[in-house]
mmCIF file of C-alpha atoms in Angstrom:
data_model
loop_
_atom_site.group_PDB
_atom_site.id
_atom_site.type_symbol
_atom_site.label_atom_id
_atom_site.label_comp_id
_atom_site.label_asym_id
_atom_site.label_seq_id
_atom_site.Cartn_x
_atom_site.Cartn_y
_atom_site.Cartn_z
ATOM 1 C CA UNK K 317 -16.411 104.799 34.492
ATOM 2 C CA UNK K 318 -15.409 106.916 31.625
ATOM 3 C CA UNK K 319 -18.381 109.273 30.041
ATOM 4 C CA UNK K 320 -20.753 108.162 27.508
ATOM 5 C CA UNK K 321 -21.980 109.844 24.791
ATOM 6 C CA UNK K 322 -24.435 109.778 21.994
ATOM 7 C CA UNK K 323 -22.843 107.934 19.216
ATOM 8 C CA UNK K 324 -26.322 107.025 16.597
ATOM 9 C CA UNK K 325 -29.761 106.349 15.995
ATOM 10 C CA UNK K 326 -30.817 103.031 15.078
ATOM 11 C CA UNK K 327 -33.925 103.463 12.434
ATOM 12 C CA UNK K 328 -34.910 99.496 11.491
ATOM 13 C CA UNK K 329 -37.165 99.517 8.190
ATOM 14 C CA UNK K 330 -38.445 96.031 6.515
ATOM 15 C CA UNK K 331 -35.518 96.695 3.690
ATOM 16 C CA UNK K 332 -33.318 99.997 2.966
ATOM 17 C CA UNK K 333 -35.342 101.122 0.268
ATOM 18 C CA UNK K 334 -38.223 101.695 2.165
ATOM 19 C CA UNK K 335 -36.202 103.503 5.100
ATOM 20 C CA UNK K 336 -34.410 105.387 2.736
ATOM 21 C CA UNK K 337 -36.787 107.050 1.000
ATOM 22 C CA UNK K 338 -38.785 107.919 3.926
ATOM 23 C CA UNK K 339 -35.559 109.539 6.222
ATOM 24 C CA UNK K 340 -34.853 111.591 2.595
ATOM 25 C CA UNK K 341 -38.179 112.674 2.384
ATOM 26 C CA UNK K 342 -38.289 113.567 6.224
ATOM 27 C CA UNK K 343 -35.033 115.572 6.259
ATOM 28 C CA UNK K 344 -33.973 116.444 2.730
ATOM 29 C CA UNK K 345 -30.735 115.071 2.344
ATOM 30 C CA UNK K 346 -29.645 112.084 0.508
ATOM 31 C CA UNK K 347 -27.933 108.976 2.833
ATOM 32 C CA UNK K 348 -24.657 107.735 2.361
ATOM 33 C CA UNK K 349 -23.981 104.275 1.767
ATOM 34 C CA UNK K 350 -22.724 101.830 4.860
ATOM 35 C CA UNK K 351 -21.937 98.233 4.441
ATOM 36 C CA UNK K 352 -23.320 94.511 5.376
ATOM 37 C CA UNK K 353 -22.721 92.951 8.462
ATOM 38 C CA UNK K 354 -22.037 89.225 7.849
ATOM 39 C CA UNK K 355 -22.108 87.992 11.308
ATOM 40 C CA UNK K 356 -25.638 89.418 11.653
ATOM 41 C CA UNK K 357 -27.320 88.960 8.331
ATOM 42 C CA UNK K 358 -28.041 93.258 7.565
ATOM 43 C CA UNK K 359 -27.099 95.760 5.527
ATOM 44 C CA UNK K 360 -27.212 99.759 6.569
ATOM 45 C CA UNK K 361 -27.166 103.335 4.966
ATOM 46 C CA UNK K 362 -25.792 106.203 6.955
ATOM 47 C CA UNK K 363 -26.456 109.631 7.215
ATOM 48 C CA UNK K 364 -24.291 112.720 9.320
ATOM 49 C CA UNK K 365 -25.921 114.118 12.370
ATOM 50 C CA UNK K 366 -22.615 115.745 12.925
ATOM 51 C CA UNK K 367 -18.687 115.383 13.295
ATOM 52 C CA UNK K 368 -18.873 112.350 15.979
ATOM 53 C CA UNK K 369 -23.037 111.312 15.432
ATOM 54 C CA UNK K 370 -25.202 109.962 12.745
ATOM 55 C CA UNK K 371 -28.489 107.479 11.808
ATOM 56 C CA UNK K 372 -27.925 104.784 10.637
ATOM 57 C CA UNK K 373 -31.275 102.638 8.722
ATOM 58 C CA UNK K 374 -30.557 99.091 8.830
ATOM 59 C CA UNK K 375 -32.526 96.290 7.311
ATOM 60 C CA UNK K 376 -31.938 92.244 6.637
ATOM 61 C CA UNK K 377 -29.835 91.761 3.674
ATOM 62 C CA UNK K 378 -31.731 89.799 1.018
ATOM 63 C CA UNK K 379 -28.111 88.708 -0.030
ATOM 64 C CA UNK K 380 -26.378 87.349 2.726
ATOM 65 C CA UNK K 381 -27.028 84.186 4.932
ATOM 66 C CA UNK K 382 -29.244 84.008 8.021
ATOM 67 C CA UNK K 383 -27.260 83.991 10.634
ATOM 68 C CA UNK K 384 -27.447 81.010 13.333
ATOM 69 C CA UNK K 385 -28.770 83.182 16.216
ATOM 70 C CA UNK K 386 -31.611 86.068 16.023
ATOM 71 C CA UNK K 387 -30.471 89.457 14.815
ATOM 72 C CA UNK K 388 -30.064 92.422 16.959
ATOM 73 C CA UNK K 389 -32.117 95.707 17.130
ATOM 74 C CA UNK K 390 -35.035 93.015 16.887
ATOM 75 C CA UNK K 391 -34.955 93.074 13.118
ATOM 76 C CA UNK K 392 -36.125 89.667 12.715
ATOM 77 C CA UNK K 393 -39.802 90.174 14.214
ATOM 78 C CA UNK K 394 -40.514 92.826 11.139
ATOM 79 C CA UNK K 395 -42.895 92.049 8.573
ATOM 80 C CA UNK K 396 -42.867 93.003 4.655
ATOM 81 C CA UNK K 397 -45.141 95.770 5.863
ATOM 82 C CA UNK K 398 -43.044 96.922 8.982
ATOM 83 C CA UNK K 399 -42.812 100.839 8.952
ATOM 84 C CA UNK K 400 -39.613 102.534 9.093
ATOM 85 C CA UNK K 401 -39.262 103.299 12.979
ATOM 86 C CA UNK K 402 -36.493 104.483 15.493
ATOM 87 C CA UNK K 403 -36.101 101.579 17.291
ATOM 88 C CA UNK K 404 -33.082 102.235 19.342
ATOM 89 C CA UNK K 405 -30.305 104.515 19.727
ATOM 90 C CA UNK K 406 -26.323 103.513 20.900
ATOM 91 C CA UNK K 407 -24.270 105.186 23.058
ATOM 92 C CA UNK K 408 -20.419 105.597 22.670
ATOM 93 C CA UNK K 409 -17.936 104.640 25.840
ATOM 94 C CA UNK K 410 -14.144 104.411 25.765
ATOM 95 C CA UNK K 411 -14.242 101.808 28.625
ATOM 96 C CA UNK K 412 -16.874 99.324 27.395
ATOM 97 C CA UNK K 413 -15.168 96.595 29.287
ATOM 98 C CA UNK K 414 -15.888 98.784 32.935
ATOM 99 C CA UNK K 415 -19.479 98.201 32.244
ATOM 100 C CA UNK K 416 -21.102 96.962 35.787
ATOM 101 C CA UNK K 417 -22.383 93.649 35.730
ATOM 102 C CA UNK K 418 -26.164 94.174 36.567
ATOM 103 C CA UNK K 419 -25.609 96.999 32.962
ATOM 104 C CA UNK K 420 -24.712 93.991 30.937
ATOM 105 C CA UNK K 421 -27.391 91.759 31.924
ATOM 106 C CA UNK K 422 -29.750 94.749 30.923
ATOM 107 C CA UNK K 423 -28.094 95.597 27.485
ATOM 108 C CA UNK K 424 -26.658 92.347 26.715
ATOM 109 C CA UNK K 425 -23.096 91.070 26.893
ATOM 110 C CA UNK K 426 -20.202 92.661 24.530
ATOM 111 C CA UNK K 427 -19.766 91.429 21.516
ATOM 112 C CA UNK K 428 -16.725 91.730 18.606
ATOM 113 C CA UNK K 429 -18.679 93.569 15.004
ATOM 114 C CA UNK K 430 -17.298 94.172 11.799
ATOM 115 C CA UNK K 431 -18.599 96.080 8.639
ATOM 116 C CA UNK K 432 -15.946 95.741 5.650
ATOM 117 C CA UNK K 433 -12.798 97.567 7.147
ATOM 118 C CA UNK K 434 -14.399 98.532 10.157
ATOM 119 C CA UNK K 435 -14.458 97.108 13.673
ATOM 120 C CA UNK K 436 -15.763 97.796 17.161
ATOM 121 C CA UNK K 437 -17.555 96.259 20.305
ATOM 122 C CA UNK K 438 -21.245 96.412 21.034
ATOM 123 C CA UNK K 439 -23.608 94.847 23.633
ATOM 124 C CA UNK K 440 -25.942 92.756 21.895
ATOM 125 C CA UNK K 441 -29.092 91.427 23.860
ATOM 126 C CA UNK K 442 -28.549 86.920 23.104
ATOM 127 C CA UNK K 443 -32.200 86.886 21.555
ATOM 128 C CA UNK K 444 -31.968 89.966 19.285
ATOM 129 C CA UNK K 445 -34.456 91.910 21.868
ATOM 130 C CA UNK K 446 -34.260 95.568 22.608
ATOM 131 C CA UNK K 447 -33.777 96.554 25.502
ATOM 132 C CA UNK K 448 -36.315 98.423 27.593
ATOM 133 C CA UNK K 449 -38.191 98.117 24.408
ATOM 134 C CA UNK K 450 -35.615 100.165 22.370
ATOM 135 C CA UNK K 451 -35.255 103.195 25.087
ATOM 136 C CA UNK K 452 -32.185 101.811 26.840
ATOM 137 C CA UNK K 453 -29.072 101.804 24.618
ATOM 138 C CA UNK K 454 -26.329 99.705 22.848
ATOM 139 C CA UNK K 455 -23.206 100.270 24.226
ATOM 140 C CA UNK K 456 -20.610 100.626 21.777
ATOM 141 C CA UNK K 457 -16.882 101.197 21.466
ATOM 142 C CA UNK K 458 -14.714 102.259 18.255
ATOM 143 C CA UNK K 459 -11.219 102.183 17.771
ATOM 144 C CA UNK K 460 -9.260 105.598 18.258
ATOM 145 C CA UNK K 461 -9.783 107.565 14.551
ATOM 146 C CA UNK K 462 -12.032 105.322 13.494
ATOM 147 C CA UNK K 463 -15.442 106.510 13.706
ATOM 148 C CA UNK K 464 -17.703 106.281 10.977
ATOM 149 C CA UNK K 465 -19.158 109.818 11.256
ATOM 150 C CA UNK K 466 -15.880 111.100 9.966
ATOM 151 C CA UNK K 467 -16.314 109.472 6.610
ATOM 152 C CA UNK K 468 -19.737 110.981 6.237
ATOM 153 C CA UNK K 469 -20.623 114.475 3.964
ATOM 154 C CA UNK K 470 -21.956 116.918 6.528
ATOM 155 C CA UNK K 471 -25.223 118.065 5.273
ATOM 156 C CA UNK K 472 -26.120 120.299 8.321
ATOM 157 C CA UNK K 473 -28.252 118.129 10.016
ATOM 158 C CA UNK K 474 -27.446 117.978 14.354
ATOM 159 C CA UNK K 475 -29.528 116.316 16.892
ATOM 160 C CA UNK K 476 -30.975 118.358 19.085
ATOM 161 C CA UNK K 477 -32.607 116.809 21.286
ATOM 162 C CA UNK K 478 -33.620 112.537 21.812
ATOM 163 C CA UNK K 479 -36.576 112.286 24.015
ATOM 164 C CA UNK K 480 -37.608 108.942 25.582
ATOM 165 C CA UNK K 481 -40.516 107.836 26.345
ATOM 166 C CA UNK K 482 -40.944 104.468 29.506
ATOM 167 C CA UNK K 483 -43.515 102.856 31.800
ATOM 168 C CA UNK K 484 -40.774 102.824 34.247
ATOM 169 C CA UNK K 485 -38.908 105.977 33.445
ATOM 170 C CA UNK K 486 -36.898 105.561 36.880
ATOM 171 C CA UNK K 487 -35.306 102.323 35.661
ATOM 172 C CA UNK K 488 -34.027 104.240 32.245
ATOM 173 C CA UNK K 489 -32.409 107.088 34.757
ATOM 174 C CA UNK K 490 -30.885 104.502 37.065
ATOM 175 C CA UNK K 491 -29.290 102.817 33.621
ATOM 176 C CA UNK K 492 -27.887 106.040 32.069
ATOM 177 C CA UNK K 493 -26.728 106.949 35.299
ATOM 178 C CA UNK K 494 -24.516 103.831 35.441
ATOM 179 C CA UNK K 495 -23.231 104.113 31.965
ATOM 180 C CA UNK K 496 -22.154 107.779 32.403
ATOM 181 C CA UNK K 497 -24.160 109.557 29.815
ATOM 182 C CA UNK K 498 -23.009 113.101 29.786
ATOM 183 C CA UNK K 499 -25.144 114.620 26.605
ATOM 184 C CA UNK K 500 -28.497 115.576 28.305
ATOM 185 C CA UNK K 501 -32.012 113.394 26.982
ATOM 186 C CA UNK K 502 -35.620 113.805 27.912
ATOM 187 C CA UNK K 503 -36.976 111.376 29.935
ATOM 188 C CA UNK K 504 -40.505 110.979 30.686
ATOM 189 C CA UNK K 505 -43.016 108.347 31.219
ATOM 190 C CA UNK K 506 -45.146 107.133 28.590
ATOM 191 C CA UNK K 507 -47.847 103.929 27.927
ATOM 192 C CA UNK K 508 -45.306 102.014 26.015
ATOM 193 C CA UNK K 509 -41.433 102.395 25.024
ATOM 194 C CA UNK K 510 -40.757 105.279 22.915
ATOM 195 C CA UNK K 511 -37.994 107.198 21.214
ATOM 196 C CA UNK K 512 -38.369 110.416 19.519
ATOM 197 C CA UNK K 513 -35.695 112.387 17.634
ATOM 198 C CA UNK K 514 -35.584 116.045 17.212
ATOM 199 C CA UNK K 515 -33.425 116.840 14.217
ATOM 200 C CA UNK K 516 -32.247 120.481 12.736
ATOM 201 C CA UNK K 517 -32.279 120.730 9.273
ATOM 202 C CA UNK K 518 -31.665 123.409 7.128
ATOM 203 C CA UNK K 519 -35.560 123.584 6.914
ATOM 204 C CA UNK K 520 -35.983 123.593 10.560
ATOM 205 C CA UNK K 521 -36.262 120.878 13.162
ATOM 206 C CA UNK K 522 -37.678 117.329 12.152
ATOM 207 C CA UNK K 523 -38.953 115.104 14.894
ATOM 208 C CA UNK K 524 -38.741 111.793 13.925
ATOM 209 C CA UNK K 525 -40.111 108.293 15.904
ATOM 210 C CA UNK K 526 -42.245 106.010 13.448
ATOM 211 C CA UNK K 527 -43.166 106.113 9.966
ATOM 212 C CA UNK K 528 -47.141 105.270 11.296
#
């Protein structure tokens, strides 16, 4: 199977304000703007982590429809008082249709997305869940030269490290294994699911999980 990489972090936040204002007062940089997602009811801001990475927050959009099935990244079980949190993180393949079977049944099956101009695949979970509580990824898979992190202002930020946190850490290893990942992540076994980032800035490194 062809290698996987980190594409972005997935931070969810009850609406974009909110996230927005607390990943600019975490980091020091302003986000970019994204786009809505009409099939799944959200809206997203965007912000570099690098030439081929990035965050992304992502919230419901208070001006589109709901749509007819639950929304992924398990946006629909936040409240008004939700804090921003990294829920998830996706990882990039050139060969998303080469996933194994037993993969897909974990992350969900692959699914055609669209924000404005943009298009790709993704695996979304059929009832919006995340899987291994948010410490397994999305799979994802862009067009050649079409990657949003290329539109984005570079404002020095990398990732330098994404350490997960499992009950069944073996399970997570077994899953990245089968996917390919190539970029190195910390893997350890914790209570319950989850993700830290560690994030240069030009004020040092920023480790960001939940706004708590």
């Amino acid at each position: 199977m062809a290698a996987a990489h980190i594409d972005h972090l997935v931070f969810t936040a009850p609406d974009l304000t909110t996230g927005r204002q607390w990943i600019e007062q975490q980091l020091g940089v302003s986000m970019q703007p994204g786009g809505e997602h009409p099939l799944m009811g959200t809206h997203n801001l965007l912000l570099s982590l690098g030439p081929d990475c990035y965050l992304e927050v992502i919230a419901c959009s208070p001006t589109l429809p709901s749509p007819e099935r639950p929304r992924w990244f398990a946006l629909d079980d936040l409240t008004l008082d939700s804090p921003p949190t990294l829920a998830t993180w996706v990882a990039r393949t050139t060969a998303i249709d080469t996933i194994p079977g037993w993969v897909t049944k974990q992350l969900g099956p692959v699914e055609a997305m669209f924000r404005g101009l943009l298009h790709w695949q993704i695996t979304i979970p059929k009832d919006g869940s995340l899987p291994l509580g948010g410490a397994a990824p999305a799979l994802i898979q862009w067009p050649p030269m079409q990657h949003p992190a290329a539109r984005l202002r570079d404002q020095g930020l990398r990732l330098e490290q994404l350490e997960l946190r499992h009950p069944h850490p073996e399970r997570l290893n077994q899953l990245l294994t089968a996917i390919n990942l190539t970029e190195p992540v910390a893997i350890t076994a914790g209570q319950i699911p989850q993700l830290i980032a560690h994030i240069r800035t030009t004020h040092g490194v920023c480790s960001l999980t939940a706004n708590s």
